[in-house]
Amino acid sequence: MRSNFTVLIALAGFLFFTPLAYAQGENHEEIQHEQAHHEDAHHAEVHDEASGEKDIKGVIKETIEHHLADSYEFHITEGVGFPLPVILVDGGLKVFLSSEFHHGGVAAVDGAHYKVNHGKIYKTDAAGTITYDDHHHPTNDKPLDLSITKNVFMILVMAVFMFFLFRGVAKTYQTSLAPKKAGRFLEPIIIYVRDEIAIPNIGEKHYKKYMSYLLTVFFFIWFLNLVGMTPLGVNVTGNIAITFSLALMTFIITQVSGKKDYWMHIFWMPGVPVLIRPVLAIIELIGLFVKPFSLMIRLYANMLAGHVVIMSILGLIFIFSSWVAAVPFSFLTLFLSVLELLVAALQAYIFTMLTSLYFGAAVEEHEHH
Amino acid sequence: MEIPEIVGAGLIVIGAGLGIGRIGGSAMDAIARQPEAAAKIQTAMIIAAALIEGIGFAALFAK
Amino acid sequence: MDKLINDFSVGLFFWQSLVFILLIVLLRKFAWKPILDAVNEREESIEGALKAAEKAREEMKSLQANNEAVLKEAREERERILKEARDMKNKMIAEAKDAAAAEADKTIASAKAAIEAEKTAAIAELKNQAASLSIDVAEKILGQELSAENKQTAMIGKIIEDVKFN
């Protein structure tokens, strides 16, 4: 009991102080970043209005955007971090470390030159020229970018972590029927996913073959959401490509396991007048794609919004730059961080829940109408 | 006078918020009335809220 | 929507899909299957133990009921045998009584019949003797008194009357 309490206090302290320290680190780094790219036309907009207050607002906005965006190096805090491999498919596979970009911002590999502009790699010349169209979009060629970015790196780390964690849990069952170690904490959650999410929505008969996907997706989203709350500054689940991939998998599994009844309810709804059936079919067909789309957007927007809100409130501390503001805003940040811990679990739950609901609709066998 | 898109998005988000609020409130009422059905009501509530949420997001991102 | 498409990173999507599918396959084999199997097995064993306990209790109950039934049956059997014995005794006594009574009746009846026969025979004998005696007497008397005719007639009439009424 006492040790639990100590852990709780330590956790609270960790949550309370780390975002502060982290934001400060990001901030410094960003300011330097700003100065380095001062000639950049886009950034100049922020700096044109040279008043100090506007400047710090711009810096905070940049910091948040930087935090939410993917990156080619794993940057923890000022001076602490490591480059990650860049993998480009551009007339053959080109692999180099992102530290190559440090030489004047342009990486020269096998005679080709690449430059990072707004988080994306463009093909450029030796001087690193980027040309823009009317809408301020670069017109340079973009090679297919399969780099191990910060987010990809986190995914890999998470995959390895999850594999060893759950294999470890599985191994403890070889010696005893009761859960041991981490299993004591994880087993109730696994059983919860099975008994409260999978079985009621999919049904006793079919749920077994979906358990692997549901459990993996639940823990993957939950753990990555939690990692997003740490000062590592990664935002994996708040990334549209990640949520798109997850939603696409749900979509594919749903359609593949769709039985006759499922397709009949989409294209030729039984129990309604024949004239209405084609109209319903169109609506159902749209719904077919809206479901995974909302699944994708929900997770993405929730995690993104959580990060933006927390960082914005942290930014307020720097705007007011006074201890009078720092204390309440710090507590507000703490409160929101705890709320985000809840959201982290809630979004994983909702994603898994809706996924199993869609699976359930796909395998459901109706009584004859 | 032209109305900016963001106003429409805002209206939809207000509507979605009201809708989700109503769902939540009604679910609370239902749970208070029948605590033994809490699990079922919760599931139905989350599904309904998720559907409305989808519309809200669509409005936000369709712009 | 523009922002979403602009934010979409093909590389991230590629790696996420690849790693995630691999993770599902690996975890399925090394984690979820063993964990869920173990949990299932445990649940089944708990359920089995509970069921066995319930069954044992049930059996105990039925055994007790059985014992009681056997006891009851035995008591009934005893009761029945006793009753039968009593009945038998009564019946035997009654039969013996009946037989004795019948024998006595028969004896009495035959005795009566014998007496009757004796009596009839005796009477007949008596009658015969009386008749022959009468004849003798009559012969003697007749021999003496039949000389007087009126006396003879009176006598005969008197005898006839006697005989008639006899």
Coordinates of C-alpha atoms in Angstrom, one line a residue:
Chain A
M1 CA 0.0 0.0 0.0
R2 CA 2.7 2.4 1.0
S3 CA 4.9 1.5 -1.9
N4 CA 1.9 2.0 -4.3
F5 CA 1.5 5.5 -2.9
T6 CA 5.1 6.3 -3.3
V7 CA 5.0 5.2 -6.9
L8 CA 1.9 7.4 -7.5
I9 CA 3.7 10.4 -6.0
A10 CA 6.8 9.7 -8.1
L11 CA 4.6 9.4 -11.2
A12 CA 2.8 12.6 -10.5
G13 CA 6.1 14.4 -10.0
F14 CA 7.4 12.9 -13.2
L15 CA 4.4 14.0 -15.1
F16 CA 4.5 17.4 -13.6
F17 CA 8.1 18.3 -14.2
T18 CA 9.0 16.6 -17.4
P19 CA 6.7 18.4 -19.7
L20 CA 8.2 21.7 -18.4
A21 CA 11.7 20.6 -18.8
Y22 CA 10.9 19.2 -22.2
A23 CA 9.1 22.2 -23.5
Q24 CA 12.0 24.4 -22.4
G25 CA 14.4 22.2 -24.2
E26 CA 12.3 22.2 -27.4
N27 CA 12.0 25.9 -27.1
H28 CA 15.7 26.6 -27.1
E29 CA 16.3 24.3 -29.9
E30 CA 13.6 25.9 -31.9
I31 CA 14.9 29.4 -31.4
Q32 CA 18.2 28.3 -32.8
H33 CA 16.4 26.5 -35.5
E34 CA 14.6 29.8 -36.3
Q35 CA 17.8 31.7 -36.5
A36 CA 19.4 29.2 -38.8
H37 CA 16.6 29.4 -41.3
H38 CA 16.0 33.1 -41.1
E39 CA 16.3 33.5 -44.8
D40 CA 13.7 31.0 -45.4
A41 CA 10.7 32.8 -47.0
H42 CA 8.1 30.9 -45.1
H43 CA 9.6 31.5 -41.7
A44 CA 10.1 35.1 -42.5
E45 CA 6.4 35.6 -42.2
V46 CA 6.6 34.9 -38.5
H47 CA 9.5 37.3 -38.0
D48 CA 8.3 40.1 -40.2
E49 CA 6.3 41.5 -37.3
A50 CA 9.3 41.9 -35.1
S51 CA 7.5 42.6 -31.8
G52 CA 8.8 40.4 -29.0
E53 CA 5.3 39.0 -28.0
K54 CA 4.5 38.0 -31.6
D55 CA 7.9 36.3 -31.8
I56 CA 7.4 34.1 -28.8
K57 CA 3.9 33.2 -30.0
G58 CA 5.4 32.2 -33.3
V59 CA 8.1 30.2 -31.6
I60 CA 5.5 28.3 -29.5
K61 CA 3.5 27.6 -32.6
E62 CA 6.7 26.3 -34.3
T63 CA 7.5 24.2 -31.3
I64 CA 4.1 22.6 -31.2
E65 CA 4.3 21.9 -35.0
H66 CA 7.8 20.6 -34.6
H67 CA 6.7 18.3 -31.8
L68 CA 3.8 16.9 -33.7
A69 CA 5.7 16.4 -36.9
D70 CA 7.9 13.4 -37.7
S71 CA 11.6 13.8 -37.7
Y72 CA 14.7 12.2 -39.3
E73 CA 16.6 12.2 -36.1
F74 CA 15.7 11.1 -32.5
H75 CA 16.0 14.4 -30.7
I76 CA 15.4 14.1 -26.9
T77 CA 16.6 17.5 -25.7
E78 CA 19.2 20.0 -26.5
G79 CA 22.3 18.2 -27.6
V80 CA 20.9 14.8 -26.7
G81 CA 19.8 12.6 -29.6
F82 CA 21.0 10.5 -32.4
P83 CA 20.5 10.4 -36.2
L84 CA 18.4 7.7 -37.8
P85 CA 18.9 6.0 -41.1
V86 CA 17.3 7.6 -44.2
I87 CA 16.1 5.2 -46.8
L88 CA 15.2 6.6 -50.2
V89 CA 14.0 4.8 -53.3
D90 CA 15.2 7.0 -56.1
G91 CA 16.6 5.0 -59.0
G92 CA 17.8 2.3 -56.5
L93 CA 17.9 2.1 -52.8
K94 CA 19.8 4.9 -51.1
V95 CA 20.6 4.5 -47.4
F96 CA 22.4 7.1 -45.3
L97 CA 22.3 8.5 -41.8
S98 CA 20.3 11.7 -41.3
S99 CA 23.4 13.3 -39.9
E100 CA 24.4 13.8 -43.5
F101 CA 21.9 16.6 -43.6
H102 CA 24.0 18.5 -41.1
H103 CA 26.5 19.5 -43.7
G104 CA 24.8 22.6 -44.9
G105 CA 21.3 21.0 -44.9
V106 CA 22.0 19.1 -48.1
A107 CA 22.9 15.4 -48.2
A108 CA 25.0 14.2 -51.1
V109 CA 24.6 10.6 -51.8
D110 CA 25.8 8.8 -55.0
G111 CA 25.8 12.0 -56.9
A112 CA 22.3 12.9 -55.9
H113 CA 21.4 15.8 -53.5
Y114 CA 18.6 15.7 -51.0
K115 CA 17.3 18.4 -48.7
V116 CA 14.7 18.4 -46.0
N117 CA 12.0 21.0 -46.3
H118 CA 9.1 21.1 -43.8
G119 CA 9.7 17.5 -42.7
K120 CA 9.9 16.1 -46.2
I121 CA 12.9 15.1 -48.3
Y122 CA 13.2 16.7 -51.8
K123 CA 15.7 16.1 -54.5
T124 CA 17.7 19.2 -55.1
D125 CA 21.0 20.4 -56.5
A126 CA 24.3 20.8 -54.7
A127 CA 23.3 24.3 -53.4
G128 CA 20.0 23.0 -52.0
T129 CA 17.7 25.1 -54.1
I130 CA 14.0 24.6 -53.5
T131 CA 11.6 26.1 -56.0
Y132 CA 8.0 26.9 -55.0
D133 CA 4.8 27.2 -56.9
D134 CA 2.1 29.8 -56.4
H135 CA 0.6 27.9 -53.4
H136 CA 4.0 27.9 -51.7
H137 CA 4.4 24.1 -52.3
P138 CA 7.8 23.0 -53.4
T139 CA 8.0 21.8 -57.0
N140 CA 11.2 19.7 -56.6
D141 CA 11.0 15.9 -57.1
K142 CA 10.2 13.8 -54.1
P143 CA 11.8 10.4 -53.9
L144 CA 9.9 7.6 -52.3
D145 CA 10.9 8.0 -48.6
L146 CA 11.0 4.8 -46.5
S147 CA 13.3 6.3 -43.8
I148 CA 13.4 5.1 -40.3
T149 CA 12.1 8.3 -38.9
K150 CA 11.5 9.0 -35.2
N151 CA 8.0 7.6 -35.4
V152 CA 9.1 4.5 -37.3
F153 CA 11.9 4.0 -34.8
M154 CA 9.3 4.2 -32.0
I155 CA 7.1 1.7 -33.7
L156 CA 10.0 -0.7 -34.0
V157 CA 10.9 -0.2 -30.3
M158 CA 7.3 -0.7 -29.3
A159 CA 7.0 -3.8 -31.4
V160 CA 10.1 -5.3 -29.8
F161 CA 8.9 -4.2 -26.4
M162 CA 5.5 -5.7 -26.8
F163 CA 6.9 -8.9 -28.2
F164 CA 9.1 -9.5 -25.2
L165 CA 6.6 -8.3 -22.7
F166 CA 3.8 -10.5 -23.8
R167 CA 6.0 -13.5 -24.6
G168 CA 7.3 -13.1 -21.1
V169 CA 3.8 -13.1 -19.8
A170 CA 3.0 -16.2 -21.9
K171 CA 6.0 -18.0 -20.6
T172 CA 5.0 -17.6 -17.0
Y173 CA 1.9 -19.7 -17.7
Q174 CA 4.1 -22.7 -18.5
T175 CA 5.0 -23.1 -14.9
S176 CA 1.8 -22.1 -13.2
L177 CA -1.8 -21.5 -14.1
A178 CA -1.9 -18.2 -12.1
P179 CA -0.4 -15.1 -13.7
K180 CA 3.0 -14.0 -12.5
K181 CA 4.9 -10.7 -12.7
A182 CA 3.6 -8.4 -15.4
G183 CA 0.9 -10.9 -16.2
R184 CA -0.8 -9.9 -12.9
F185 CA -1.4 -6.5 -14.4
L186 CA -1.9 -7.4 -18.0
E187 CA -4.0 -10.5 -17.7
P188 CA -7.1 -8.7 -16.4
I189 CA -6.8 -6.3 -19.3
I190 CA -6.5 -9.2 -21.8
I191 CA -9.5 -10.8 -20.2
Y192 CA -11.4 -7.5 -20.3
V193 CA -10.7 -7.2 -24.0
R194 CA -12.0 -10.8 -24.5
D195 CA -15.0 -10.7 -22.2
E196 CA -16.2 -7.1 -22.5
I197 CA -15.1 -6.1 -26.0
A198 CA -14.7 -9.2 -28.2
I199 CA -17.4 -11.6 -27.0
P200 CA -20.4 -9.2 -26.7
N201 CA -19.7 -7.6 -30.0
I202 CA -18.5 -10.5 -32.2
G203 CA -20.3 -13.3 -30.5
E204 CA -19.2 -16.5 -28.7
K205 CA -18.9 -18.4 -31.9
H206 CA -16.5 -16.3 -34.0
Y207 CA -14.6 -14.2 -31.6
K208 CA -11.5 -16.4 -31.3
K209 CA -10.0 -15.8 -34.6
Y210 CA -10.1 -12.0 -34.1
M211 CA -8.5 -12.0 -30.6
S212 CA -5.0 -11.7 -31.9
Y213 CA -5.8 -8.6 -33.9
L214 CA -7.9 -7.0 -31.2
L215 CA -5.4 -7.5 -28.5
T216 CA -2.5 -6.4 -30.6
V217 CA -4.3 -3.3 -31.8
F218 CA -5.5 -2.4 -28.2
F219 CA -2.1 -2.7 -26.6
F220 CA -0.3 -1.1 -29.5
I221 CA -2.5 2.0 -29.5
W222 CA -2.6 2.2 -25.7
F223 CA 1.2 1.9 -25.2
L224 CA 2.0 4.3 -28.0
N225 CA -0.5 6.8 -26.6
L226 CA 1.2 6.5 -23.3
V227 CA 4.7 6.8 -24.9
G228 CA 3.3 10.0 -26.4
M229 CA 2.8 11.3 -22.9
T230 CA 6.4 10.8 -21.9
P231 CA 9.0 13.6 -22.5
L232 CA 10.4 11.7 -25.4
G233 CA 8.2 13.9 -27.6
V234 CA 6.9 11.3 -29.9
N235 CA 3.5 11.5 -31.4
V236 CA 3.0 8.2 -33.2
T237 CA -0.7 7.6 -32.8
G238 CA -1.5 11.3 -33.6
N239 CA -0.2 10.6 -37.1
I240 CA -2.5 10.1 -40.0
A241 CA -0.4 7.5 -41.7
I242 CA -0.4 5.3 -38.6
T243 CA -4.2 5.6 -38.0
F244 CA -4.8 5.1 -41.7
S245 CA -2.8 1.9 -41.6
L246 CA -4.7 0.6 -38.5
A247 CA -8.1 1.6 -39.9
L248 CA -7.3 0.0 -43.3
M249 CA -6.4 -3.3 -41.6
T250 CA -9.8 -3.2 -39.7
F251 CA -11.5 -2.4 -43.0
I252 CA -9.8 -5.3 -44.9
I253 CA -10.4 -7.8 -42.1
T254 CA -14.1 -6.8 -41.9
Q255 CA -14.6 -7.1 -45.7
V256 CA -12.7 -10.4 -45.9
S257 CA -14.7 -12.0 -43.1
G258 CA -18.0 -10.6 -44.3
K259 CA -20.5 -13.4 -44.7
K260 CA -23.5 -13.6 -47.0
D261 CA -25.8 -11.9 -44.5
Y262 CA -23.4 -9.0 -44.2
W263 CA -23.3 -8.3 -48.0
M264 CA -27.0 -8.8 -48.3
H265 CA -27.6 -6.2 -45.6
I266 CA -25.5 -3.8 -47.6
F267 CA -26.7 -4.3 -51.2
W268 CA -30.2 -5.7 -50.8
M269 CA -31.5 -4.9 -47.3
P270 CA -34.1 -7.5 -46.4
G271 CA -37.4 -6.4 -44.7
V272 CA -37.8 -3.1 -46.5
P273 CA -39.8 -2.2 -49.7
V274 CA -37.9 -3.1 -52.9
L275 CA -37.9 0.4 -54.1
I276 CA -36.0 1.7 -51.1
R277 CA -33.4 -1.0 -51.3
P278 CA -31.1 0.6 -53.9
V279 CA -31.2 3.9 -52.0
L280 CA -30.2 2.0 -48.8
A281 CA -27.5 0.2 -50.7
I282 CA -25.9 3.5 -51.6
I283 CA -26.1 4.7 -48.1
E284 CA -24.7 1.5 -46.7
L285 CA -21.9 1.6 -49.3
I286 CA -20.9 5.0 -48.2
G287 CA -21.2 3.8 -44.6
L288 CA -18.8 1.0 -45.4
F289 CA -16.0 3.6 -46.1
V290 CA -17.1 6.2 -43.5
K291 CA -16.7 3.6 -40.7
P292 CA -13.0 3.1 -41.1
F293 CA -12.5 6.7 -42.0
S294 CA -14.0 7.9 -38.8
L295 CA -12.0 5.3 -37.0
M296 CA -8.9 6.8 -38.5
I297 CA -9.8 10.4 -37.9
R298 CA -11.0 9.8 -34.4
L299 CA -7.7 8.4 -33.1
Y300 CA -5.6 10.8 -35.0
A301 CA -7.6 13.9 -34.0
N302 CA -7.9 12.9 -30.4
M303 CA -4.2 12.3 -29.9
L304 CA -3.2 15.3 -31.9
A305 CA -5.6 17.5 -30.0
G306 CA -4.4 16.2 -26.7
H307 CA -0.8 17.1 -27.6
V308 CA -1.8 20.5 -29.0
V309 CA -3.8 21.5 -25.9
I310 CA -1.1 20.4 -23.4
M311 CA 1.6 22.2 -25.3
S312 CA -0.5 25.3 -25.9
I313 CA -1.1 25.6 -22.2
L314 CA 2.6 25.1 -21.5
G315 CA 3.2 27.8 -24.1
L316 CA 1.1 30.2 -22.1
I317 CA 3.7 29.9 -19.3
F318 CA 6.3 31.3 -21.7
I319 CA 4.0 34.0 -23.1
F320 CA 3.3 35.3 -19.6
S321 CA 6.8 34.5 -18.5
S322 CA 6.0 35.0 -14.8
W323 CA 5.7 32.7 -11.8
V324 CA 2.2 33.9 -11.2
A325 CA 1.1 32.3 -14.4
A326 CA 3.5 29.4 -14.3
V327 CA 2.0 27.9 -11.1
P328 CA -1.6 27.7 -12.2
F329 CA -0.7 26.7 -15.8
S330 CA 1.6 24.0 -14.5
F331 CA -1.2 22.6 -12.5
L332 CA -3.6 22.8 -15.5
T333 CA -1.0 21.0 -17.5
L334 CA -0.8 18.3 -14.8
F335 CA -4.5 18.0 -14.8
L336 CA -4.7 17.8 -18.6
S337 CA -1.8 15.2 -18.6
V338 CA -3.8 13.0 -16.2
L339 CA -6.8 13.5 -18.5
E340 CA -4.7 12.5 -21.4
L341 CA -3.7 9.3 -19.6
L342 CA -7.4 8.5 -19.5
V343 CA -7.9 9.5 -23.1
A344 CA -4.9 7.3 -24.0
A345 CA -6.7 4.2 -22.6
L346 CA -10.1 5.4 -23.8
Q347 CA -9.1 5.8 -27.4
A348 CA -7.4 2.4 -27.5
Y349 CA -10.7 1.0 -26.0
I350 CA -12.9 2.8 -28.5
F351 CA -10.8 1.8 -31.5
T352 CA -10.8 -1.9 -30.3
M353 CA -14.5 -1.7 -29.4
L354 CA -15.6 -0.3 -32.8
T355 CA -13.3 -2.6 -34.6
S356 CA -14.9 -5.6 -32.9
L357 CA -18.3 -4.1 -33.6
Y358 CA -17.6 -4.0 -37.3
F359 CA -16.2 -7.6 -37.2
G360 CA -19.4 -8.6 -35.4
A361 CA -21.6 -7.1 -38.1
A362 CA -19.5 -8.9 -40.7
V363 CA -19.9 -12.4 -39.2
E364 CA -23.3 -12.0 -37.8
E365 CA -25.8 -14.6 -39.0
H366 CA -29.3 -13.3 -38.9
E367 CA -32.5 -15.2 -38.3
H368 CA -34.5 -15.3 -41.5
H369 CA -36.7 -12.3 -42.0
Chain B
M1 CA -21.6 38.4 -47.8
E2 CA -19.6 35.3 -47.9
I3 CA -19.6 33.1 -44.8
P4 CA -16.2 31.5 -44.2
E5 CA -16.1 27.7 -44.2
I6 CA -14.8 27.6 -40.7
V7 CA -18.1 29.0 -39.4
G8 CA -20.0 26.0 -41.0
A9 CA -17.5 23.6 -39.4
G10 CA -18.0 25.4 -36.1
L11 CA -21.8 25.0 -36.4
I12 CA -21.4 21.3 -37.1
V13 CA -19.1 20.9 -34.2
I14 CA -21.5 22.7 -31.9
G15 CA -24.3 20.4 -33.1
A16 CA -22.1 17.3 -32.6
G17 CA -21.2 18.5 -29.2
L18 CA -24.9 19.0 -28.2
G19 CA -25.7 15.6 -29.7
I20 CA -23.0 13.8 -27.7
G21 CA -24.0 15.7 -24.6
R22 CA -27.5 14.5 -25.0
I23 CA -26.4 11.0 -25.5
G24 CA -24.2 11.1 -22.4
G25 CA -27.0 12.7 -20.3
S26 CA -29.6 10.2 -21.5
A27 CA -27.2 7.3 -20.8
M28 CA -26.6 8.6 -17.3
D29 CA -30.4 8.8 -16.8
A30 CA -30.8 5.3 -18.1
I31 CA -28.0 3.9 -16.0
A32 CA -29.5 5.6 -12.9
R33 CA -32.9 4.0 -13.7
Q34 CA -31.5 0.6 -14.5
P35 CA -28.0 0.1 -13.0
E36 CA -27.9 -3.5 -13.9
A37 CA -28.1 -2.6 -17.6
A38 CA -25.1 -0.2 -17.3
A39 CA -22.8 -2.3 -19.5
K40 CA -25.2 -2.5 -22.4
I41 CA -26.2 1.2 -22.1
Q42 CA -22.5 2.2 -22.0
T43 CA -21.8 0.2 -25.2
A44 CA -24.7 1.7 -27.0
M45 CA -23.7 5.2 -25.8
I46 CA -20.2 4.9 -27.0
I47 CA -21.3 3.6 -30.4
A48 CA -23.8 6.4 -30.8
A49 CA -21.3 9.0 -29.6
A50 CA -18.7 7.6 -32.0
L51 CA -21.0 7.9 -34.9
I52 CA -21.7 11.6 -34.2
E53 CA -18.1 12.2 -33.5
G54 CA -17.4 10.9 -36.9
I55 CA -19.6 13.7 -38.4
G56 CA -17.9 16.3 -36.3
F57 CA -14.4 15.2 -37.5
A58 CA -15.6 15.0 -41.1
A59 CA -16.7 18.7 -40.7
L60 CA -13.4 19.7 -39.2
F61 CA -11.2 18.0 -41.7
A62 CA -13.4 18.4 -44.9
K63 CA -12.6 22.1 -45.0
Chain C
M1 CA -8.5 17.5 -46.0
D2 CA -5.5 19.1 -47.7
K3 CA -3.7 19.1 -44.4
L4 CA -4.4 15.4 -43.9
I5 CA -3.2 14.4 -47.3
N6 CA -0.1 16.6 -46.9
D7 CA 0.6 15.1 -43.5
F8 CA 0.4 11.6 -44.9
S9 CA 3.7 9.9 -45.0
V10 CA 4.1 6.9 -47.3
G11 CA 7.2 5.7 -45.5
L12 CA 5.4 5.8 -42.1
F13 CA 2.4 3.9 -43.5
F14 CA 4.7 1.3 -45.1
W15 CA 6.7 0.7 -41.9
Q16 CA 3.6 0.8 -39.7
S17 CA 1.7 -1.8 -41.8
L18 CA 4.8 -4.1 -42.1
V19 CA 5.8 -3.9 -38.5
F20 CA 2.2 -4.2 -37.3
I21 CA 1.4 -7.3 -39.4
L22 CA 4.6 -8.9 -38.3
L23 CA 3.8 -8.0 -34.7
I24 CA 0.3 -9.6 -34.9
V25 CA 1.7 -12.8 -36.4
L26 CA 4.5 -13.1 -33.8
L27 CA 2.3 -12.2 -30.9
R28 CA -0.3 -14.6 -32.0
K29 CA 2.1 -17.4 -32.0
F30 CA 4.2 -16.5 -29.0
A31 CA 1.8 -14.6 -26.7
W32 CA -1.9 -14.5 -27.4
K33 CA -2.4 -18.1 -28.1
P34 CA -0.5 -19.4 -25.0
I35 CA -2.0 -16.7 -22.8
L36 CA -5.6 -17.2 -23.9
D37 CA -5.2 -21.0 -23.8
A38 CA -3.8 -20.8 -20.3
V39 CA -6.6 -18.5 -19.2
N40 CA -9.2 -20.8 -20.8
E41 CA -7.6 -23.9 -19.3
R42 CA -7.7 -22.2 -15.9
E43 CA -11.2 -21.1 -16.3
E44 CA -12.2 -24.6 -17.3
S45 CA -10.4 -26.2 -14.4
I46 CA -12.1 -23.9 -12.0
E47 CA -15.4 -24.6 -13.6
G48 CA -14.7 -28.3 -13.5
A49 CA -13.7 -28.2 -9.9
L50 CA -16.9 -26.3 -9.0
K51 CA -19.0 -28.7 -11.0
A52 CA -17.3 -31.7 -9.4
A53 CA -18.0 -30.2 -5.9
E54 CA -21.6 -29.6 -6.9
K55 CA -21.8 -33.2 -8.2
A56 CA -20.3 -34.6 -5.1
R57 CA -22.8 -32.7 -3.0
E58 CA -25.6 -33.9 -5.2
E59 CA -24.4 -37.5 -4.9
M60 CA -24.1 -37.1 -1.1
K61 CA -27.7 -35.9 -1.1
S62 CA -28.9 -38.7 -3.3
L63 CA -27.0 -41.2 -1.2
Q64 CA -28.6 -39.9 1.9
A65 CA -32.0 -40.1 0.3
N66 CA -31.2 -43.6 -0.8
N67 CA -30.2 -44.7 2.7
E68 CA -33.4 -43.3 4.0
A69 CA -35.4 -45.0 1.3
V70 CA -33.7 -48.3 2.1
L71 CA -34.4 -47.9 5.8
K72 CA -38.0 -47.0 5.1
E73 CA -38.3 -50.0 2.9
A74 CA -36.8 -52.3 5.5
R75 CA -39.2 -50.9 8.1
E76 CA -42.1 -51.5 5.8
E77 CA -40.9 -55.0 5.0
R78 CA -40.7 -55.8 8.7
E79 CA -44.1 -54.4 9.2
R80 CA -45.5 -56.4 6.4
I81 CA -43.9 -59.6 7.5
L82 CA -45.2 -59.1 11.0
K83 CA -48.6 -58.4 9.7
E84 CA -48.5 -61.4 7.5
A85 CA -47.5 -63.6 10.4
R86 CA -50.3 -62.2 12.5
D87 CA -52.7 -62.7 9.8
M88 CA -51.5 -66.2 9.3
K89 CA -51.8 -67.0 13.0
N90 CA -55.3 -65.6 13.1
K91 CA -56.3 -67.5 10.0
M92 CA -54.8 -70.7 11.3
I93 CA -56.7 -70.3 14.6
A94 CA -59.9 -69.5 12.7
E95 CA -59.4 -72.4 10.4
A96 CA -58.7 -74.7 13.3
K97 CA -61.8 -73.4 15.1
D98 CA -63.8 -73.9 12.0
A99 CA -62.5 -77.3 11.5
A100 CA -63.1 -78.3 15.1
A101 CA -66.6 -76.8 14.9
A102 CA -67.3 -78.6 11.7
E103 CA -66.0 -81.9 13.1
A104 CA -68.0 -81.4 16.2
D105 CA -71.1 -80.6 14.2
K106 CA -70.5 -83.6 12.0
T107 CA -70.0 -85.8 15.1
I108 CA -73.1 -84.4 16.6
A109 CA -75.0 -84.7 13.4
S110 CA -73.9 -88.3 12.9
A111 CA -74.6 -89.0 16.6
K112 CA -78.0 -87.5 16.2
A113 CA -78.6 -89.5 13.0
A114 CA -77.4 -92.6 14.8
I115 CA -79.6 -91.8 17.8
E116 CA -82.5 -91.1 15.4
A117 CA -81.9 -94.3 13.6
E118 CA -81.6 -96.2 16.9
K119 CA -84.7 -94.5 18.1
T120 CA -86.5 -95.3 14.9
A121 CA -85.3 -98.9 15.0
A122 CA -86.1 -99.0 18.7
I123 CA -89.5 -97.6 18.0
A124 CA -90.0 -100.0 15.2
E125 CA -88.8 -102.8 17.3
L126 CA -91.0 -101.6 20.1
K127 CA -93.9 -101.4 17.7
N128 CA -93.2 -104.9 16.4
Q129 CA -92.9 -106.3 19.8
A130 CA -95.9 -104.4 20.9
A131 CA -97.7 -105.7 17.9
S132 CA -96.6 -109.2 18.4
L133 CA -97.2 -108.8 22.1
S134 CA -100.6 -107.4 21.3
I135 CA -101.3 -110.2 19.0
D136 CA -100.1 -112.7 21.6
V137 CA -102.3 -110.9 24.2
A138 CA -105.0 -110.6 21.7
E139 CA -104.7 -114.3 20.9
K140 CA -104.9 -115.1 24.5
I141 CA -107.6 -112.7 25.2
L142 CA -109.4 -113.6 22.0
G143 CA -109.1 -117.2 22.9
Q144 CA -110.9 -116.4 26.2
E145 CA -113.3 -113.6 25.4
L146 CA -114.2 -113.9 21.8
S147 CA -117.0 -116.1 22.8
A148 CA -119.1 -113.0 23.6
E149 CA -119.7 -111.4 20.3
N150 CA -120.4 -108.0 21.5
K151 CA -117.3 -108.0 23.6
Q152 CA -115.3 -109.0 20.5
T153 CA -116.6 -106.1 18.4
A154 CA -116.0 -103.7 21.2
M155 CA -112.6 -104.9 21.6
I156 CA -111.8 -104.8 18.0
G157 CA -113.1 -101.3 17.7
K158 CA -111.1 -100.2 20.6
I159 CA -107.9 -101.7 19.2
I160 CA -108.4 -100.2 15.8
E161 CA -108.9 -96.8 17.4
D162 CA -105.8 -97.2 19.4
V163 CA -103.8 -98.3 16.5
K164 CA -105.1 -95.5 14.4
F165 CA -104.1 -92.9 16.8
N166 CA -100.9 -94.4 17.5

